[in-house]
């Protein structure tokens, strides 16, 4: 069962402009999944999701924040740039 924060994140994330950005992002990167999430020290909550690969994550769903790249970015405030994913072992 979703709590109030998860419900609110999903409601606020349901936006046509965000949906268009995620669609364009997937088109340009050839990725099958993109999302906007509400990220705090303790939580990662999906707000808007474009899922072309049946990953199964829906707005309001949560991932364990410690297992996401968002956690590392939030802690260091550094960019993560991967020029060639296939060639980058990290």
mmCIF file with all atom_site columns, C-alpha atoms in Angstrom:
data_model
loop_
_atom_site.group_PDB
_atom_site.id
_atom_site.type_symbol
_atom_site.label_atom_id
_atom_site.label_alt_id
_atom_site.label_comp_id
_atom_site.label_asym_id
_atom_site.label_entity_id
_atom_site.label_seq_id
_atom_site.pdbx_PDB_ins_code
_atom_site.Cartn_x
_atom_site.Cartn_y
_atom_site.Cartn_z
_atom_site.occupancy
_atom_site.B_iso_or_equiv
_atom_site.pdbx_formal_charge
_atom_site.auth_seq_id
_atom_site.auth_comp_id
_atom_site.auth_asym_id
_atom_site.auth_atom_id
_atom_site.pdbx_PDB_model_num
ATOM 1  C CA . UNK A 1 1  ? 0.000  0.000  0.000   1.00 0.00 ? 1  UNK A CA 1
ATOM 2  C CA . UNK A 1 2  ? 1.310  3.419  -0.969  1.00 0.00 ? 2  UNK A CA 1
ATOM 3  C CA . UNK A 1 3  ? 1.653  6.130  1.646   1.00 0.00 ? 3  UNK A CA 1
ATOM 4  C CA . UNK A 1 4  ? 0.660  9.767  1.131   1.00 0.00 ? 4  UNK A CA 1
ATOM 5  C CA . UNK A 1 5  ? 4.101  10.850 -0.154  1.00 0.00 ? 5  UNK A CA 1
ATOM 6  C CA . UNK A 1 6  ? 4.116  8.138  -2.830  1.00 0.00 ? 6  UNK A CA 1
ATOM 7  C CA . UNK A 1 7  ? 0.572  9.026  -3.902  1.00 0.00 ? 7  UNK A CA 1
ATOM 8  C CA . UNK A 1 8  ? 1.429  12.729 -4.094  1.00 0.00 ? 8  UNK A CA 1
ATOM 9  C CA . UNK A 1 9  ? 4.646  12.067 -6.051  1.00 0.00 ? 9  UNK A CA 1
ATOM 10 C CA . UNK A 1 10 ? 2.723  10.037 -8.635  1.00 0.00 ? 10 UNK A CA 1
ATOM 11 C CA . UNK A 1 11 ? -0.030 12.656 -8.928  1.00 0.00 ? 11 UNK A CA 1
ATOM 12 C CA . UNK A 1 12 ? 2.415  15.552 -9.355  1.00 0.00 ? 12 UNK A CA 1
ATOM 13 C CA . UNK A 1 13 ? 4.482  13.595 -11.851 1.00 0.00 ? 13 UNK A CA 1
ATOM 14 C CA . UNK A 1 14 ? 1.591  12.870 -14.198 1.00 0.00 ? 14 UNK A CA 1
ATOM 15 C CA . UNK A 1 15 ? 2.384  15.611 -16.692 1.00 0.00 ? 15 UNK A CA 1
ATOM 16 C CA . UNK A 1 16 ? 2.254  15.690 -20.499 1.00 0.00 ? 16 UNK A CA 1
ATOM 17 C CA . UNK A 1 17 ? 5.402  17.857 -20.765 1.00 0.00 ? 17 UNK A CA 1
ATOM 18 C CA . UNK A 1 18 ? 7.398  15.461 -18.580 1.00 0.00 ? 18 UNK A CA 1
ATOM 19 C CA . UNK A 1 19 ? 6.043  12.526 -20.572 1.00 0.00 ? 19 UNK A CA 1
ATOM 20 C CA . UNK A 1 20 ? 7.247  14.203 -23.800 1.00 0.00 ? 20 UNK A CA 1
ATOM 21 C CA . UNK A 1 21 ? 10.718 14.790 -22.319 1.00 0.00 ? 21 UNK A CA 1
ATOM 22 C CA . UNK A 1 22 ? 11.015 11.157 -21.212 1.00 0.00 ? 22 UNK A CA 1
ATOM 23 C CA . UNK A 1 23 ? 9.889  10.003 -24.664 1.00 0.00 ? 23 UNK A CA 1
ATOM 24 C CA . UNK A 1 24 ? 12.491 12.182 -26.372 1.00 0.00 ? 24 UNK A CA 1
ATOM 25 C CA . UNK A 1 25 ? 15.163 11.032 -23.901 1.00 0.00 ? 25 UNK A CA 1
ATOM 26 C CA . UNK A 1 26 ? 14.457 7.393  -24.719 1.00 0.00 ? 26 UNK A CA 1
ATOM 27 C CA . UNK A 1 27 ? 14.428 8.159  -28.458 1.00 0.00 ? 27 UNK A CA 1
ATOM 28 C CA . UNK A 1 28 ? 17.809 9.927  -28.337 1.00 0.00 ? 28 UNK A CA 1
ATOM 29 C CA . UNK A 1 29 ? 19.546 7.452  -26.013 1.00 0.00 ? 29 UNK A CA 1
ATOM 30 C CA . UNK A 1 30 ? 17.881 4.301  -27.383 1.00 0.00 ? 30 UNK A CA 1
ATOM 31 C CA . UNK A 1 31 ? 17.006 3.395  -23.811 1.00 0.00 ? 31 UNK A CA 1
ATOM 32 C CA . UNK A 1 32 ? 13.779 1.582  -23.060 1.00 0.00 ? 32 UNK A CA 1
ATOM 33 C CA . UNK A 1 33 ? 13.185 3.089  -19.629 1.00 0.00 ? 33 UNK A CA 1
ATOM 34 C CA . UNK A 1 34 ? 13.261 6.602  -18.191 1.00 0.00 ? 34 UNK A CA 1
ATOM 35 C CA . UNK A 1 35 ? 11.810 8.075  -15.021 1.00 0.00 ? 35 UNK A CA 1
ATOM 36 C CA . UNK A 1 36 ? 11.564 11.180 -12.907 1.00 0.00 ? 36 UNK A CA 1
ATOM 37 C CA . UNK A 1 37 ? 11.796 10.369 -9.219  1.00 0.00 ? 37 UNK A CA 1
ATOM 38 C CA . UNK A 1 38 ? 11.433 12.095 -5.866  1.00 0.00 ? 38 UNK A CA 1
ATOM 39 C CA . UNK A 1 39 ? 14.743 11.294 -4.151  1.00 0.00 ? 39 UNK A CA 1
ATOM 40 C CA . UNK A 1 40 ? 15.591 11.917 -0.518  1.00 0.00 ? 40 UNK A CA 1
ATOM 41 C CA . UNK A 1 41 ? 18.196 10.463 1.804   1.00 0.00 ? 41 UNK A CA 1
ATOM 42 C CA . UNK A 1 42 ? 15.786 7.640  2.647   1.00 0.00 ? 42 UNK A CA 1
ATOM 43 C CA . UNK A 1 43 ? 13.496 7.195  -0.352  1.00 0.00 ? 43 UNK A CA 1
ATOM 44 C CA . UNK A 1 44 ? 13.341 6.896  -4.143  1.00 0.00 ? 44 UNK A CA 1
ATOM 45 C CA . UNK A 1 45 ? 9.754  7.277  -5.392  1.00 0.00 ? 45 UNK A CA 1
ATOM 46 C CA . UNK A 1 46 ? 8.835  7.175  -9.087  1.00 0.00 ? 46 UNK A CA 1
ATOM 47 C CA . UNK A 1 47 ? 6.848  10.214 -10.169 1.00 0.00 ? 47 UNK A CA 1
ATOM 48 C CA . UNK A 1 48 ? 6.633  9.767  -13.937 1.00 0.00 ? 48 UNK A CA 1
ATOM 49 C CA . UNK A 1 49 ? 7.724  6.633  -15.784 1.00 0.00 ? 49 UNK A CA 1
ATOM 50 C CA . UNK A 1 50 ? 8.206  5.702  -19.424 1.00 0.00 ? 50 UNK A CA 1
ATOM 51 C CA . UNK A 1 51 ? 8.658  1.941  -19.517 1.00 0.00 ? 51 UNK A CA 1
ATOM 52 C CA . UNK A 1 52 ? 9.099  0.384  -22.973 1.00 0.00 ? 52 UNK A CA 1
ATOM 53 C CA . UNK A 1 53 ? 10.899 -2.692 -21.590 1.00 0.00 ? 53 UNK A CA 1
ATOM 54 C CA . UNK A 1 54 ? 8.315  -3.921 -19.069 1.00 0.00 ? 54 UNK A CA 1
ATOM 55 C CA . UNK A 1 55 ? 10.595 -3.129 -16.117 1.00 0.00 ? 55 UNK A CA 1
ATOM 56 C CA . UNK A 1 56 ? 7.408  -2.970 -14.096 1.00 0.00 ? 56 UNK A CA 1
ATOM 57 C CA . UNK A 1 57 ? 7.935  0.277  -12.203 1.00 0.00 ? 57 UNK A CA 1
ATOM 58 C CA . UNK A 1 58 ? 4.858  2.493  -11.984 1.00 0.00 ? 58 UNK A CA 1
ATOM 59 C CA . UNK A 1 59 ? 4.343  6.031  -10.654 1.00 0.00 ? 59 UNK A CA 1
ATOM 60 C CA . UNK A 1 60 ? 4.295  5.933  -6.861  1.00 0.00 ? 60 UNK A CA 1
ATOM 61 C CA . UNK A 1 61 ? 6.458  2.787  -6.727  1.00 0.00 ? 61 UNK A CA 1
ATOM 62 C CA . UNK A 1 62 ? 9.667  2.807  -4.716  1.00 0.00 ? 62 UNK A CA 1
ATOM 63 C CA . UNK A 1 63 ? 13.160 1.461  -5.141  1.00 0.00 ? 63 UNK A CA 1
ATOM 64 C CA . UNK A 1 64 ? 15.615 1.022  -2.300  1.00 0.00 ? 64 UNK A CA 1
ATOM 65 C CA . UNK A 1 65 ? 17.466 4.338  -2.517  1.00 0.00 ? 65 UNK A CA 1
ATOM 66 C CA . UNK A 1 66 ? 20.819 2.791  -1.536  1.00 0.00 ? 66 UNK A CA 1
ATOM 67 C CA . UNK A 1 67 ? 20.654 0.613  -4.645  1.00 0.00 ? 67 UNK A CA 1
ATOM 68 C CA . UNK A 1 68 ? 20.192 3.523  -7.078  1.00 0.00 ? 68 UNK A CA 1
ATOM 69 C CA . UNK A 1 69 ? 22.691 5.716  -8.857  1.00 0.00 ? 69 UNK A CA 1
ATOM 70 C CA . UNK A 1 70 ? 20.602 8.644  -7.588  1.00 0.00 ? 70 UNK A CA 1
ATOM 71 C CA . UNK A 1 71 ? 21.869 7.964  -4.080  1.00 0.00 ? 71 UNK A CA 1
ATOM 72 C CA . UNK A 1 72 ? 25.494 8.346  -5.196  1.00 0.00 ? 72 UNK A CA 1
ATOM 73 C CA . UNK A 1 73 ? 24.701 11.516 -7.156  1.00 0.00 ? 73 UNK A CA 1
ATOM 74 C CA . UNK A 1 74 ? 22.771 13.008 -4.234  1.00 0.00 ? 74 UNK A CA 1
ATOM 75 C CA . UNK A 1 75 ? 25.651 12.329 -1.850  1.00 0.00 ? 75 UNK A CA 1
ATOM 76 C CA . UNK A 1 76 ? 28.476 13.631 -4.055  1.00 0.00 ? 76 UNK A CA 1
ATOM 77 C CA . UNK A 1 77 ? 26.633 16.188 -6.213  1.00 0.00 ? 77 UNK A CA 1
ATOM 78 C CA . UNK A 1 78 ? 28.859 15.042 -9.110  1.00 0.00 ? 78 UNK A CA 1
ATOM 79 C CA . UNK A 1 79 ? 27.687 14.333 -12.633 1.00 0.00 ? 79 UNK A CA 1
ATOM 80 C CA . UNK A 1 80 ? 27.669 10.778 -13.908 1.00 0.00 ? 80 UNK A CA 1
ATOM 81 C CA . UNK A 1 81 ? 28.701 10.630 -17.554 1.00 0.00 ? 81 UNK A CA 1
ATOM 82 C CA . UNK A 1 82 ? 29.168 7.360  -19.387 1.00 0.00 ? 82 UNK A CA 1
ATOM 83 C CA . UNK A 1 83 ? 30.427 7.875  -22.937 1.00 0.00 ? 83 UNK A CA 1
ATOM 84 C CA . UNK A 1 84 ? 30.214 4.232  -24.019 1.00 0.00 ? 84 UNK A CA 1
ATOM 85 C CA . UNK A 1 85 ? 28.219 1.972  -21.730 1.00 0.00 ? 85 UNK A CA 1
ATOM 86 C CA . UNK A 1 86 ? 29.445 -1.208 -23.396 1.00 0.00 ? 86 UNK A CA 1
ATOM 87 C CA . UNK A 1 87 ? 33.079 -0.189 -22.832 1.00 0.00 ? 87 UNK A CA 1
ATOM 88 C CA . UNK A 1 88 ? 32.689 1.063  -19.248 1.00 0.00 ? 88 UNK A CA 1
ATOM 89 C CA . UNK A 1 89 ? 33.111 -1.771 -16.739 1.00 0.00 ? 89 UNK A CA 1
ATOM 90 C CA . UNK A 1 90 ? 31.883 0.396  -13.841 1.00 0.00 ? 90 UNK A CA 1
#
